[in-house]
PDB file of C-alpha atoms in Angstrom:
ATOM      1  CA  MET A   1     -24.573  69.322  99.252  1.00  0.00           C
ATOM      2  CA  GLN A   2     -25.065  68.361 102.862  1.00  0.00           C
ATOM      3  CA  ASP A   3     -22.313  67.933 105.434  1.00  0.00           C
ATOM      4  CA  ARG A   4     -21.288  64.314 105.592  1.00  0.00           C
ATOM      5  CA  GLN A   5     -20.626  62.210 108.614  1.00  0.00           C
ATOM      6  CA  PRO A   6     -17.497  60.043 108.774  1.00  0.00           C
ATOM      7  CA  ASP A   7     -17.658  57.023 106.532  1.00  0.00           C
ATOM      8  CA  GLN A   8     -19.896  54.303 107.849  1.00  0.00           C
ATOM      9  CA  PRO A   9     -19.695  50.638 106.882  1.00  0.00           C
ATOM     10  CA  THR A  10     -21.736  49.934 103.779  1.00  0.00           C
ATOM     11  CA  PRO A  11     -24.951  48.081 104.700  1.00  0.00           C
ATOM     12  CA  ALA A  12     -25.128  44.489 103.566  1.00  0.00           C
ATOM     13  CA  PRO A  13     -26.724  44.310 100.103  1.00  0.00           C
ATOM     14  CA  ARG A  14     -30.259  43.034  99.818  1.00  0.00           C
ATOM     15  CA  PRO A  15     -30.711  39.628  98.229  1.00  0.00           C
ATOM     16  CA  ARG A  16     -30.778  40.067  94.471  1.00  0.00           C
ATOM     17  CA  ASP A  17     -33.335  38.584  92.121  1.00  0.00           C
ATOM     18  CA  ALA A  18     -31.179  36.339  89.945  1.00  0.00           C
ATOM     19  CA  THR A  19     -33.665  36.669  87.099  1.00  0.00           C
ATOM     20  CA  ILE A  20     -32.928  40.381  86.684  1.00  0.00           C
ATOM     21  CA  ASP A  21     -29.848  41.421  84.730  1.00  0.00           C
ATOM     22  CA  PRO A  22     -27.832  43.650  87.121  1.00  0.00           C
ATOM     23  CA  PHE A  23     -27.060  45.998  84.234  1.00  0.00           C
ATOM     24  CA  VAL A  24     -30.785  46.551  83.643  1.00  0.00           C
ATOM     25  CA  GLU A  25     -31.449  46.797  87.383  1.00  0.00           C
ATOM     26  CA  HIS A  26     -28.856  49.535  87.880  1.00  0.00           C
ATOM     27  CA  ARG A  27     -29.079  51.254  84.508  1.00  0.00           C
ATOM     28  CA  ARG A  28     -30.444  54.525  85.912  1.00  0.00           C
ATOM     29  CA  LEU A  29     -27.579  54.731  88.404  1.00  0.00           C
ATOM     30  CA  LEU A  30     -25.055  53.939  85.682  1.00  0.00           C
ATOM     31  CA  PHE A  31     -26.486  56.546  83.320  1.00  0.00           C
ATOM     32  CA  GLY A  32     -26.548  59.129  86.120  1.00  0.00           C
ATOM     33  CA  THR A  33     -22.906  58.425  86.922  1.00  0.00           C
ATOM     34  CA  ALA A  34     -21.816  58.803  83.292  1.00  0.00           C
ATOM     35  CA  TYR A  35     -23.975  61.894  82.710  1.00  0.00           C
ATOM     36  CA  HIS A  36     -22.676  63.665  85.808  1.00  0.00           C
ATOM     37  CA  MET A  37     -19.143  62.801  84.761  1.00  0.00           C
ATOM     38  CA  LEU A  38     -19.465  63.978  81.160  1.00  0.00           C
ATOM     39  CA  GLY A  39     -22.332  66.483  80.984  1.00  0.00           C
ATOM     40  CA  SER A  40     -23.379  64.775  77.762  1.00  0.00           C
ATOM     41  CA  VAL A  41     -26.404  62.577  77.129  1.00  0.00           C
ATOM     42  CA  ALA A  42     -24.913  61.110  73.950  1.00  0.00           C
ATOM     43  CA  ASP A  43     -21.566  60.326  75.582  1.00  0.00           C
ATOM     44  CA  ALA A  44     -23.297  58.817  78.613  1.00  0.00           C
ATOM     45  CA  GLU A  45     -25.286  56.489  76.362  1.00  0.00           C
ATOM     46  CA  ASP A  46     -22.080  55.505  74.538  1.00  0.00           C
ATOM     47  CA  ILE A  47     -20.436  54.706  77.871  1.00  0.00           C
ATOM     48  CA  LEU A  48     -23.378  52.518  78.866  1.00  0.00           C
ATOM     49  CA  GLN A  49     -23.138  50.642  75.592  1.00  0.00           C
ATOM     50  CA  ASP A  50     -19.436  49.982  76.184  1.00  0.00           C
ATOM     51  CA  ALA A  51     -20.130  48.972  79.789  1.00  0.00           C
ATOM     52  CA  TRP A  52     -22.874  46.588  78.673  1.00  0.00           C
ATOM     53  CA  LEU A  53     -20.462  44.897  76.274  1.00  0.00           C
ATOM     54  CA  LYS A  54     -17.815  44.573  78.988  1.00  0.00           C
ATOM     55  CA  TRP A  55     -20.359  43.210  81.467  1.00  0.00           C
ATOM     56  CA  HIS A  56     -21.648  40.552  79.113  1.00  0.00           C
ATOM     57  CA  ALA A  57     -18.125  39.582  78.079  1.00  0.00           C
ATOM     58  CA  ALA A  58     -17.090  39.106  81.728  1.00  0.00           C
ATOM     59  CA  ASP A  59     -17.349  35.940  83.795  1.00  0.00           C
ATOM     60  CA  GLN A  60     -20.355  37.116  85.785  1.00  0.00           C
ATOM     61  CA  THR A  61     -20.269  34.117  88.083  1.00  0.00           C
ATOM     62  CA  SER A  62     -17.014  35.452  89.556  1.00  0.00           C
ATOM     63  CA  VAL A  63     -18.414  38.937  90.229  1.00  0.00           C
ATOM     64  CA  GLU A  64     -19.391  39.074  93.895  1.00  0.00           C
ATOM     65  CA  HIS A  65     -20.900  42.576  93.821  1.00  0.00           C
ATOM     66  CA  PRO A  66     -22.330  43.334  90.344  1.00  0.00           C
ATOM     67  CA  LYS A  67     -23.467  46.867  91.218  1.00  0.00           C
ATOM     68  CA  SER A  68     -19.992  47.911  92.375  1.00  0.00           C
ATOM     69  CA  TYR A  69     -18.411  46.176  89.393  1.00  0.00           C
ATOM     70  CA  LEU A  70     -20.681  48.077  86.988  1.00  0.00           C
ATOM     71  CA  VAL A  71     -20.178  51.453  88.678  1.00  0.00           C
ATOM     72  CA  ARG A  72     -16.425  50.939  88.587  1.00  0.00           C
ATOM     73  CA  THR A  73     -16.601  50.035  84.901  1.00  0.00           C
ATOM     74  CA  VAL A  74     -18.712  53.062  83.989  1.00  0.00           C
ATOM     75  CA  THR A  75     -16.583  55.410  86.103  1.00  0.00           C
ATOM     76  CA  ASN A  76     -13.333  54.376  84.441  1.00  0.00           C
ATOM     77  CA  LEU A  77     -14.833  54.445  80.949  1.00  0.00           C
ATOM     78  CA  ALA A  78     -16.167  57.943  81.676  1.00  0.00           C
ATOM     79  CA  LEU A  79     -12.784  59.038  83.024  1.00  0.00           C
ATOM     80  CA  ASN A  80     -11.127  57.987  79.787  1.00  0.00           C
ATOM     81  CA  ARG A  81     -13.775  59.775  77.721  1.00  0.00           C
ATOM     82  CA  LEU A  82     -13.582  62.919  79.863  1.00  0.00           C
ATOM     83  CA  THR A  83      -9.818  63.163  79.535  1.00  0.00           C
ATOM     84  CA  SER A  84     -10.058  63.221  75.738  1.00  0.00           C
ATOM     85  CA  ALA A  85     -13.141  65.466  75.781  1.00  0.00           C
ATOM     86  CA  ARG A  86     -11.353  68.186  77.751  1.00  0.00           C
ATOM     87  CA  ALA A  87      -8.846  68.627  74.925  1.00  0.00           C
ATOM     88  CA  THR A  88     -11.688  68.977  72.417  1.00  0.00           C
ATOM     89  CA  ARG A  89     -13.466  71.543  74.570  1.00  0.00           C
ATOM     90  CA  GLU A  90     -10.376  73.754  74.621  1.00  0.00           C
ATOM     91  CA  THR A  91     -10.949  74.441  70.912  1.00  0.00           C
ATOM     92  CA  TYR A  92     -14.755  74.612  71.151  1.00  0.00           C
ATOM     93  CA  LEU A  93     -16.327  77.574  69.334  1.00  0.00           C
ATOM     94  CA  GLY A  94     -17.968  79.863  71.880  1.00  0.00           C
ATOM     95  CA  PRO A  95     -19.115  78.897  75.381  1.00  0.00           C
ATOM     96  CA  TRP A  96     -19.416  75.177  76.108  1.00  0.00           C
ATOM     97  CA  LEU A  97     -22.569  74.116  77.965  1.00  0.00           C
ATOM     98  CA  PRO A  98     -23.642  70.617  79.029  1.00  0.00           C
ATOM     99  CA  GLU A  99     -26.399  68.753  77.226  1.00  0.00           C
ATOM    100  CA  PRO A 100     -29.797  69.437  78.812  1.00  0.00           C
ATOM    101  CA  LEU A 101     -31.875  66.480  79.944  1.00  0.00           C
ATOM    102  CA  ILE A 102     -35.626  66.325  80.477  1.00  0.00           C
ATOM    103  CA  THR A 103     -36.160  64.979  83.990  1.00  0.00           C
ATOM    104  CA  ALA A 104     -39.167  63.957  86.037  1.00  0.00           C
ATOM    105  CA  PRO A 105     -40.823  66.743  88.052  1.00  0.00           C
ATOM    106  CA  ASN A 106     -39.682  65.072  91.270  1.00  0.00           C
ATOM    107  CA  ALA A 107     -36.098  64.486  90.094  1.00  0.00           C
ATOM    108  CA  ALA A 108     -34.724  66.506  93.005  1.00  0.00           C
ATOM    109  CA  GLU A 109     -36.170  63.888  95.341  1.00  0.00           C
ATOM    110  CA  GLU A 110     -34.550  60.969  93.545  1.00  0.00           C
ATOM    111  CA  THR A 111     -31.297  59.972  95.178  1.00  0.00           C
ATOM    112  CA  GLU A 112     -29.745  58.861  91.907  1.00  0.00           C
ATOM    113  CA  MET A 113     -30.099  62.255  90.198  1.00  0.00           C
ATOM    114  CA  ALA A 114     -30.257  64.668  93.173  1.00  0.00           C
ATOM    115  CA  ASP A 115     -29.991  68.458  92.934  1.00  0.00           C
ATOM    116  CA  THR A 116     -26.525  68.154  91.386  1.00  0.00           C
ATOM    117  CA  VAL A 117     -28.104  67.309  88.028  1.00  0.00           C
ATOM    118  CA  SER A 118     -28.834  71.036  87.549  1.00  0.00           C
ATOM    119  CA  THR A 119     -27.170  72.689  84.585  1.00  0.00           C
ATOM    120  CA  ALA A 120     -25.502  75.186  86.914  1.00  0.00           C
ATOM    121  CA  MET A 121     -23.878  72.373  88.874  1.00  0.00           C
ATOM    122  CA  LEU A 122     -22.750  70.569  85.710  1.00  0.00           C
ATOM    123  CA  VAL A 123     -21.093  73.794  84.542  1.00  0.00           C
ATOM    124  CA  VAL A 124     -19.183  74.069  87.826  1.00  0.00           C
ATOM    125  CA  LEU A 125     -18.181  70.406  87.627  1.00  0.00           C
ATOM    126  CA  GLU A 126     -16.338  71.323  84.425  1.00  0.00           C
ATOM    127  CA  THR A 127     -13.821  73.257  86.541  1.00  0.00           C
ATOM    128  CA  LEU A 128     -12.633  70.069  88.271  1.00  0.00           C
ATOM    129  CA  ASN A 129     -10.005  67.793  86.779  1.00  0.00           C
ATOM    130  CA  PRO A 130     -11.266  64.355  85.700  1.00  0.00           C
ATOM    131  CA  THR A 131     -10.235  62.517  88.881  1.00  0.00           C
ATOM    132  CA  GLU A 132     -11.664  65.221  91.156  1.00  0.00           C
ATOM    133  CA  ARG A 133     -14.892  65.104  89.197  1.00  0.00           C
ATOM    134  CA  ALA A 134     -15.149  61.330  89.504  1.00  0.00           C
ATOM    135  CA  VAL A 135     -14.537  61.441  93.254  1.00  0.00           C
ATOM    136  CA  PHE A 136     -16.981  64.307  93.772  1.00  0.00           C
ATOM    137  CA  VAL A 137     -19.746  62.643  91.757  1.00  0.00           C
ATOM    138  CA  LEU A 138     -19.342  59.273  93.460  1.00  0.00           C
ATOM    139  CA  ARG A 139     -19.040  60.781  96.944  1.00  0.00           C
ATOM    140  CA  GLU A 140     -21.411  63.749  96.955  1.00  0.00           C
ATOM    141  CA  VAL A 141     -24.015  62.679  94.418  1.00  0.00           C
ATOM    142  CA  PHE A 142     -24.200  58.940  94.932  1.00  0.00           C
ATOM    143  CA  GLY A 143     -22.961  58.617  98.502  1.00  0.00           C
ATOM    144  CA  TYR A 144     -20.131  56.133  98.078  1.00  0.00           C
ATOM    145  CA  SER A 145     -17.526  55.990 100.839  1.00  0.00           C
ATOM    146  CA  CYS A 146     -13.929  57.014 100.223  1.00  0.00           C
ATOM    147  CA  ALA A 147     -12.910  53.371 100.663  1.00  0.00           C
ATOM    148  CA  GLU A 148     -15.370  52.258  97.969  1.00  0.00           C
ATOM    149  CA  ILE A 149     -14.233  55.009  95.611  1.00  0.00           C
ATOM    150  CA  GLY A 150     -10.637  54.017  96.218  1.00  0.00           C
ATOM    151  CA  GLY A 151     -11.562  50.554  95.024  1.00  0.00           C
ATOM    152  CA  PHE A 152     -13.214  51.937  91.907  1.00  0.00           C
ATOM    153  CA  LEU A 153     -10.222  54.126  91.035  1.00  0.00           C
ATOM    154  CA  ASP A 154      -7.397  51.925  92.365  1.00  0.00           C
ATOM    155  CA  ARG A 155      -6.283  54.621  94.783  1.00  0.00           C
ATOM    156  CA  PRO A 156      -5.620  54.536  98.542  1.00  0.00           C
ATOM    157  CA  GLU A 157      -8.536  55.608 100.725  1.00  0.00           C
ATOM    158  CA  ALA A 158      -6.456  58.424 102.246  1.00  0.00           C
ATOM    159  CA  THR A 159      -5.709  59.811  98.789  1.00  0.00           C
ATOM    160  CA  VAL A 160      -9.369  59.692  97.824  1.00  0.00           C
ATOM    161  CA  ARG A 161     -10.270  61.489 101.040  1.00  0.00           C
ATOM    162  CA  GLN A 162      -7.838  64.300 100.184  1.00  0.00           C
ATOM    163  CA  ILE A 163      -9.188  64.557  96.642  1.00  0.00           C
ATOM    164  CA  SER A 164     -12.752  64.581  97.971  1.00  0.00           C
ATOM    165  CA  HIS A 165     -11.994  67.401 100.401  1.00  0.00           C
ATOM    166  CA  ARG A 166     -10.265  69.455  97.702  1.00  0.00           C
ATOM    167  CA  ALA A 167     -13.069  68.928  95.177  1.00  0.00           C
ATOM    168  CA  ARG A 168     -15.799  69.673  97.708  1.00  0.00           C
ATOM    169  CA  SER A 169     -14.110  72.915  98.812  1.00  0.00           C
ATOM    170  CA  HIS A 170     -13.704  73.935  95.187  1.00  0.00           C
ATOM    171  CA  MET A 171     -17.366  73.254  94.425  1.00  0.00           C
ATOM    172  CA  GLN A 172     -18.641  75.026  97.525  1.00  0.00           C
ATOM    173  CA  ALA A 173     -16.694  78.140  96.558  1.00  0.00           C
ATOM    174  CA  ARG A 174     -18.167  78.218  93.053  1.00  0.00           C
ATOM    175  CA  ARG A 175     -21.570  76.607  93.344  1.00  0.00           C
ATOM    176  CA  PRO A 176     -24.512  78.962  92.709  1.00  0.00           C
ATOM    177  CA  ARG A 177     -26.651  79.315  95.812  1.00  0.00           C
ATOM    178  CA  PHE A 178     -29.953  80.465  94.393  1.00  0.00           C
ATOM    179  CA  GLU A 179     -33.074  78.889  95.775  1.00  0.00           C
ATOM    180  CA  THR A 180     -36.618  79.733  94.763  1.00  0.00           C
ATOM    181  CA  ASP A 181     -39.822  78.012  95.722  1.00  0.00           C
ATOM    182  CA  GLU A 182     -41.602  76.213  92.908  1.00  0.00           C
ATOM    183  CA  ALA A 183     -44.552  78.638  92.746  1.00  0.00           C
ATOM    184  CA  ALA A 184     -42.257  81.657  92.400  1.00  0.00           C
ATOM    185  CA  ARG A 185     -40.173  79.947  89.727  1.00  0.00           C
ATOM    186  CA  GLN A 186     -43.338  79.009  87.828  1.00  0.00           C
ATOM    187  CA  GLU A 187     -44.586  82.614  87.937  1.00  0.00           C
ATOM    188  CA  ILE A 188     -41.287  84.082  86.763  1.00  0.00           C
ATOM    189  CA  THR A 189     -40.975  81.483  84.012  1.00  0.00           C
ATOM    190  CA  GLU A 190     -44.457  82.274  82.694  1.00  0.00           C
ATOM    191  CA  LYS A 191     -43.735  86.018  82.710  1.00  0.00           C
ATOM    192  CA  PHE A 192     -40.429  85.417  80.949  1.00  0.00           C
ATOM    193  CA  MET A 193     -42.084  83.393  78.167  1.00  0.00           C
ATOM    194  CA  ALA A 194     -44.883  85.952  77.796  1.00  0.00           C
ATOM    195  CA  ALA A 195     -42.394  88.813  77.459  1.00  0.00           C
ATOM    196  CA  CYS A 196     -40.390  86.909  74.826  1.00  0.00           C
ATOM    197  CA  HIS A 197     -43.480  85.878  72.863  1.00  0.00           C
ATOM    198  CA  GLY A 198     -44.854  89.422  72.992  1.00  0.00           C
ATOM    199  CA  GLY A 199     -41.575  91.131  72.206  1.00  0.00           C
ATOM    200  CA  ASP A 200     -41.996  93.245  75.363  1.00  0.00           C
ATOM    201  CA  LEU A 201     -38.535  94.677  76.043  1.00  0.00           C
ATOM    202  CA  ASN A 202     -39.458  96.516  79.245  1.00  0.00           C
ATOM    203  CA  ALA A 203     -41.250  93.515  80.755  1.00  0.00           C
ATOM    204  CA  LEU A 204     -38.296  91.263  79.958  1.00  0.00           C
ATOM    205  CA  MET A 205     -35.755  93.706  81.393  1.00  0.00           C
ATOM    206  CA  GLU A 206     -37.755  93.943  84.622  1.00  0.00           C
ATOM    207  CA  LEU A 207     -37.381  90.186  85.073  1.00  0.00           C
ATOM    208  CA  LEU A 208     -33.601  90.234  84.650  1.00  0.00           C
ATOM    209  CA  ALA A 209     -31.211  90.842  87.508  1.00  0.00           C
ATOM    210  CA  PRO A 210     -28.856  93.837  87.173  1.00  0.00           C
ATOM    211  CA  GLU A 211     -25.880  91.448  86.965  1.00  0.00           C
ATOM    212  CA  VAL A 212     -27.529  88.954  84.591  1.00  0.00           C
ATOM    213  CA  THR A 213     -25.216  87.033  82.251  1.00  0.00           C
ATOM    214  CA  LEU A 214     -26.226  84.846  79.309  1.00  0.00           C
ATOM    215  CA  TRP A 215     -24.106  82.059  77.812  1.00  0.00           C
ATOM    216  CA  ASN A 216     -25.104  80.697  74.406  1.00  0.00           C
ATOM    217  CA  ASP A 217     -23.830  77.376  73.037  1.00  0.00           C
ATOM    218  CA  GLY A 218     -24.200  76.884  69.299  1.00  0.00           C
ATOM    219  CA  GLY A 219     -21.082  74.758  68.895  1.00  0.00           C
ATOM    220  CA  GLY A 220     -20.226  76.511  65.626  1.00  0.00           C
ATOM    221  CA  ILE A 221     -23.157  74.654  64.031  1.00  0.00           C
ATOM    222  CA  VAL A 222     -25.836  77.323  64.379  1.00  0.00           C
ATOM    223  CA  THR A 223     -25.520  81.070  64.897  1.00  0.00           C
ATOM    224  CA  ALA A 224     -24.917  81.899  68.541  1.00  0.00           C
ATOM    225  CA  ALA A 225     -23.234  84.529  70.679  1.00  0.00           C
ATOM    226  CA  ARG A 226     -19.539  83.675  70.861  1.00  0.00           C
ATOM    227  CA  ARG A 227     -19.049  85.601  74.117  1.00  0.00           C
ATOM    228  CA  PRO A 228     -21.158  85.874  77.278  1.00  0.00           C
ATOM    229  CA  LEU A 229     -23.671  88.719  77.265  1.00  0.00           C
ATOM    230  CA  HIS A 230     -23.955  90.947  80.331  1.00  0.00           C
ATOM    231  CA  GLY A 231     -26.618  93.277  81.697  1.00  0.00           C
ATOM    232  CA  PRO A 232     -30.438  93.436  81.361  1.00  0.00           C
ATOM    233  CA  ASP A 233     -30.516  95.717  78.333  1.00  0.00           C
ATOM    234  CA  HIS A 234     -27.978  93.738  76.300  1.00  0.00           C
ATOM    235  CA  VAL A 235     -29.424  90.335  77.226  1.00  0.00           C
ATOM    236  CA  ALA A 236     -33.066  91.336  76.697  1.00  0.00           C
ATOM    237  CA  ARG A 237     -32.435  92.985  73.314  1.00  0.00           C
ATOM    238  CA  TRP A 238     -30.417  90.000  72.147  1.00  0.00           C
ATOM    239  CA  LEU A 239     -33.096  87.492  73.215  1.00  0.00           C
ATOM    240  CA  LEU A 240     -35.872  89.429  71.506  1.00  0.00           C
ATOM    241  CA  GLY A 241     -33.677  89.801  68.441  1.00  0.00           C
ATOM    242  CA  VAL A 242     -33.333  86.020  68.286  1.00  0.00           C
ATOM    243  CA  MET A 243     -37.108  85.608  68.582  1.00  0.00           C
ATOM    244  CA  ALA A 244     -37.633  88.118  65.744  1.00  0.00           C
ATOM    245  CA  LYS A 245     -35.319  86.413  63.240  1.00  0.00           C
ATOM    246  CA  PRO A 246     -36.925  84.668  60.237  1.00  0.00           C
ATOM    247  CA  VAL A 247     -35.308  81.393  61.307  1.00  0.00           C
ATOM    248  CA  SER A 248     -37.308  81.671  64.536  1.00  0.00           C
ATOM    249  CA  ALA A 249     -40.654  82.002  62.762  1.00  0.00           C
ATOM    250  CA  GLY A 250     -43.210  79.736  64.377  1.00  0.00           C
ATOM    251  CA  ILE A 251     -41.121  79.111  67.458  1.00  0.00           C
ATOM    252  CA  ARG A 252     -43.020  78.671  70.694  1.00  0.00           C
ATOM    253  CA  LEU A 253     -41.719  78.549  74.235  1.00  0.00           C
ATOM    254  CA  GLU A 254     -42.971  75.967  76.698  1.00  0.00           C
ATOM    255  CA  SER A 255     -41.982  75.225  80.250  1.00  0.00           C
ATOM    256  CA  ALA A 256     -40.453  71.847  81.054  1.00  0.00           C
ATOM    257  CA  VAL A 257     -38.478  70.308  83.898  1.00  0.00           C
ATOM    258  CA  VAL A 258     -34.904  70.219  82.614  1.00  0.00           C
ATOM    259  CA  ASN A 259     -32.079  68.945  84.789  1.00  0.00           C
ATOM    260  CA  GLY A 260     -34.359  68.942  87.807  1.00  0.00           C
ATOM    261  CA  GLU A 261     -35.529  72.563  87.453  1.00  0.00           C
ATOM    262  CA  LEU A 262     -38.412  74.286  85.694  1.00  0.00           C
ATOM    263  CA  SER A 263     -36.905  75.696  82.512  1.00  0.00           C
ATOM    264  CA  ILE A 264     -37.911  76.810  79.014  1.00  0.00           C
ATOM    265  CA  VAL A 265     -37.793  74.773  75.808  1.00  0.00           C
ATOM    266  CA  GLY A 266     -38.028  76.423  72.376  1.00  0.00           C
ATOM    267  CA  LEU A 267     -39.956  74.334  69.846  1.00  0.00           C
ATOM    268  CA  ILE A 268     -40.714  74.581  66.151  1.00  0.00           C
ATOM    269  CA  GLY A 269     -43.503  72.112  65.685  1.00  0.00           C
ATOM    270  CA  ASP A 270     -42.503  69.266  67.999  1.00  0.00           C
ATOM    271  CA  TYR A 271     -38.805  69.717  67.289  1.00  0.00           C
ATOM    272  CA  PRO A 272     -36.693  71.250  70.092  1.00  0.00           C
ATOM    273  CA  VAL A 273     -34.420  74.030  68.853  1.00  0.00           C
ATOM    274  CA  GLY A 274     -33.217  75.516  72.116  1.00  0.00           C
ATOM    275  CA  VAL A 275     -33.281  75.217  75.889  1.00  0.00           C
ATOM    276  CA  LEU A 276     -33.046  78.000  78.459  1.00  0.00           C
ATOM    277  CA  THR A 277     -31.970  77.105  81.962  1.00  0.00           C
ATOM    278  CA  TYR A 278     -31.383  79.798  84.552  1.00  0.00           C
ATOM    279  CA  ASP A 279     -30.961  80.731  88.187  1.00  0.00           C
ATOM    280  CA  ILE A 280     -33.444  82.886  90.049  1.00  0.00           C
ATOM    281  CA  HIS A 281     -32.408  85.160  92.902  1.00  0.00           C
ATOM    282  CA  ALA A 282     -34.556  87.704  94.731  1.00  0.00           C
ATOM    283  CA  GLY A 283     -37.294  87.420  92.121  1.00  0.00           C
ATOM    284  CA  HIS A 284     -35.013  88.019  89.133  1.00  0.00           C
ATOM    285  CA  VAL A 285     -33.438  85.821  86.478  1.00  0.00           C
ATOM    286  CA  GLU A 286     -29.667  85.382  86.592  1.00  0.00           C
ATOM    287  CA  ASN A 287     -27.119  83.198  84.843  1.00  0.00           C
ATOM    288  CA  ILE A 288     -29.053  82.228  81.720  1.00  0.00           C
ATOM    289  CA  ARG A 289     -27.676  79.235  79.836  1.00  0.00           C
ATOM    290  CA  PHE A 290     -29.069  79.021  76.290  1.00  0.00           C
ATOM    291  CA  GLN A 291     -28.352  75.721  74.554  1.00  0.00           C
ATOM    292  CA  VAL A 292     -29.044  75.761  70.802  1.00  0.00           C
ATOM    293  CA  ASN A 293     -26.423  73.301  69.532  1.00  0.00           C
ATOM    294  CA  PRO A 294     -28.602  70.747  67.686  1.00  0.00           C
ATOM    295  CA  GLN A 295     -26.129  67.997  68.552  1.00  0.00           C
ATOM    296  CA  LYS A 296     -26.832  68.605  72.238  1.00  0.00           C
ATOM    297  CA  LEU A 297     -30.629  68.468  72.212  1.00  0.00           C
ATOM    298  CA  GLY A 298     -30.996  64.696  72.108  1.00  0.00           C
ATOM    299  CA  GLY A 299     -32.057  64.607  75.762  1.00  0.00           C
ATOM    300  CA  ILE A 300     -34.978  66.942  75.079  1.00  0.00           C
ATOM    301  CA  GLN A 301     -38.402  65.835  73.881  1.00  0.00           C
ATOM    302  CA  ALA A 302     -41.314  68.099  73.071  1.00  0.00           C
ATOM    303  CA  ALA A 303     -42.433  69.699  76.323  1.00  0.00           C
ATOM    304  CA  GLY A 304     -45.396  67.842  77.656  1.00  0.00           C
ATOM    305  CA  ASP A 305     -44.757  64.785  75.507  1.00  0.00           C
ATOM    306  CA  PRO A 306     -45.502  61.871  77.808  1.00  0.00           C
ATOM    307  CA  SER A 307     -43.142  59.575  75.918  1.00  0.00           C
TER     308      SER A 307
END
C-alpha cells in the first residue's frame, strides 16, 4: 500500500463504445472486487451472476455511469454475502484460508488485481469487519475516492474517510512485510519442491525459518491439521509425512503463480489436490498456507496449462 494524496476529482470518463456491454467490459474489475471482498472464487462468480441479472433487469438507458453502477451493485451483493459467510466461518473446522487463484505472471503490475491479491493479504482482510473490508478494497486496491465509496455504500464521505483510516491502520499493523526478488523466490521454491519430492528432512528444515508456522485448510472434507503447526522440525516432518501417505502416491509438485506470487501446486495427474503459498524472509520460508479443501481449488488449473 502506498501513501495516498488527498482525494482528487475523478477524471472525466472516456467515451464508451456503445456496442460493448459494460458488464463484459468491466468484468475483470467486478470479479476482482468480489474476490477481494470474499476470498472465494466460487462466491465471487456467484456474485457476478447475480450482478449480471440485476444489470440486465435494470433500465440501462437511465444509468449515467455504468461502471460505477456495476461496482456499487457488486460491492453491496458481496457485503451481504460476507456478512452471512462470517457466521459460517465461526464454526469452520480447522483454519480457514481463502481460495487460491491462478494469476498471470505479471498480476502484480495489473492495477485491478495489485499486490493485495496475495493470500497473505486476503488472510489479513479477514480481520476487518465487512464494511471496513469494502472500504479498504475500494480505496486501497481499486483507488476509488472516499466520496465515490460513500455513494456506493450510502454513507457520508466523512464517515467513509474515518472507516478508511481505521481499516488502513489495522492492515498496516498486521500486513506481512516480506519481499523477495523473483530469482530468489524461484530458487527457494525449487529447493523446497526438491526436498519434499526427495523426502529430505534436513534440506527442508534448512529452508524453513525458525519461527515458521503452517496453516492447513481441509474444511473437514479431507484430512488436515486442525491447528497451526509451529517450528521447522514439526512443519518439515508433517509435510514429508503428508507426501509419504498412500493417498499422496503419484503426487507431483509444480510451481505456479498463485495470487500474484510464485507458489506450489500439488497435482495428481492434472487434478490439483493442494496449494502451498508462503512468505519468504531472509532466504527462509515463513507463514505457509496449505490449501487442500477440494471445494476451494476451483481457481486452480494444472500448473502450466495454458487454458
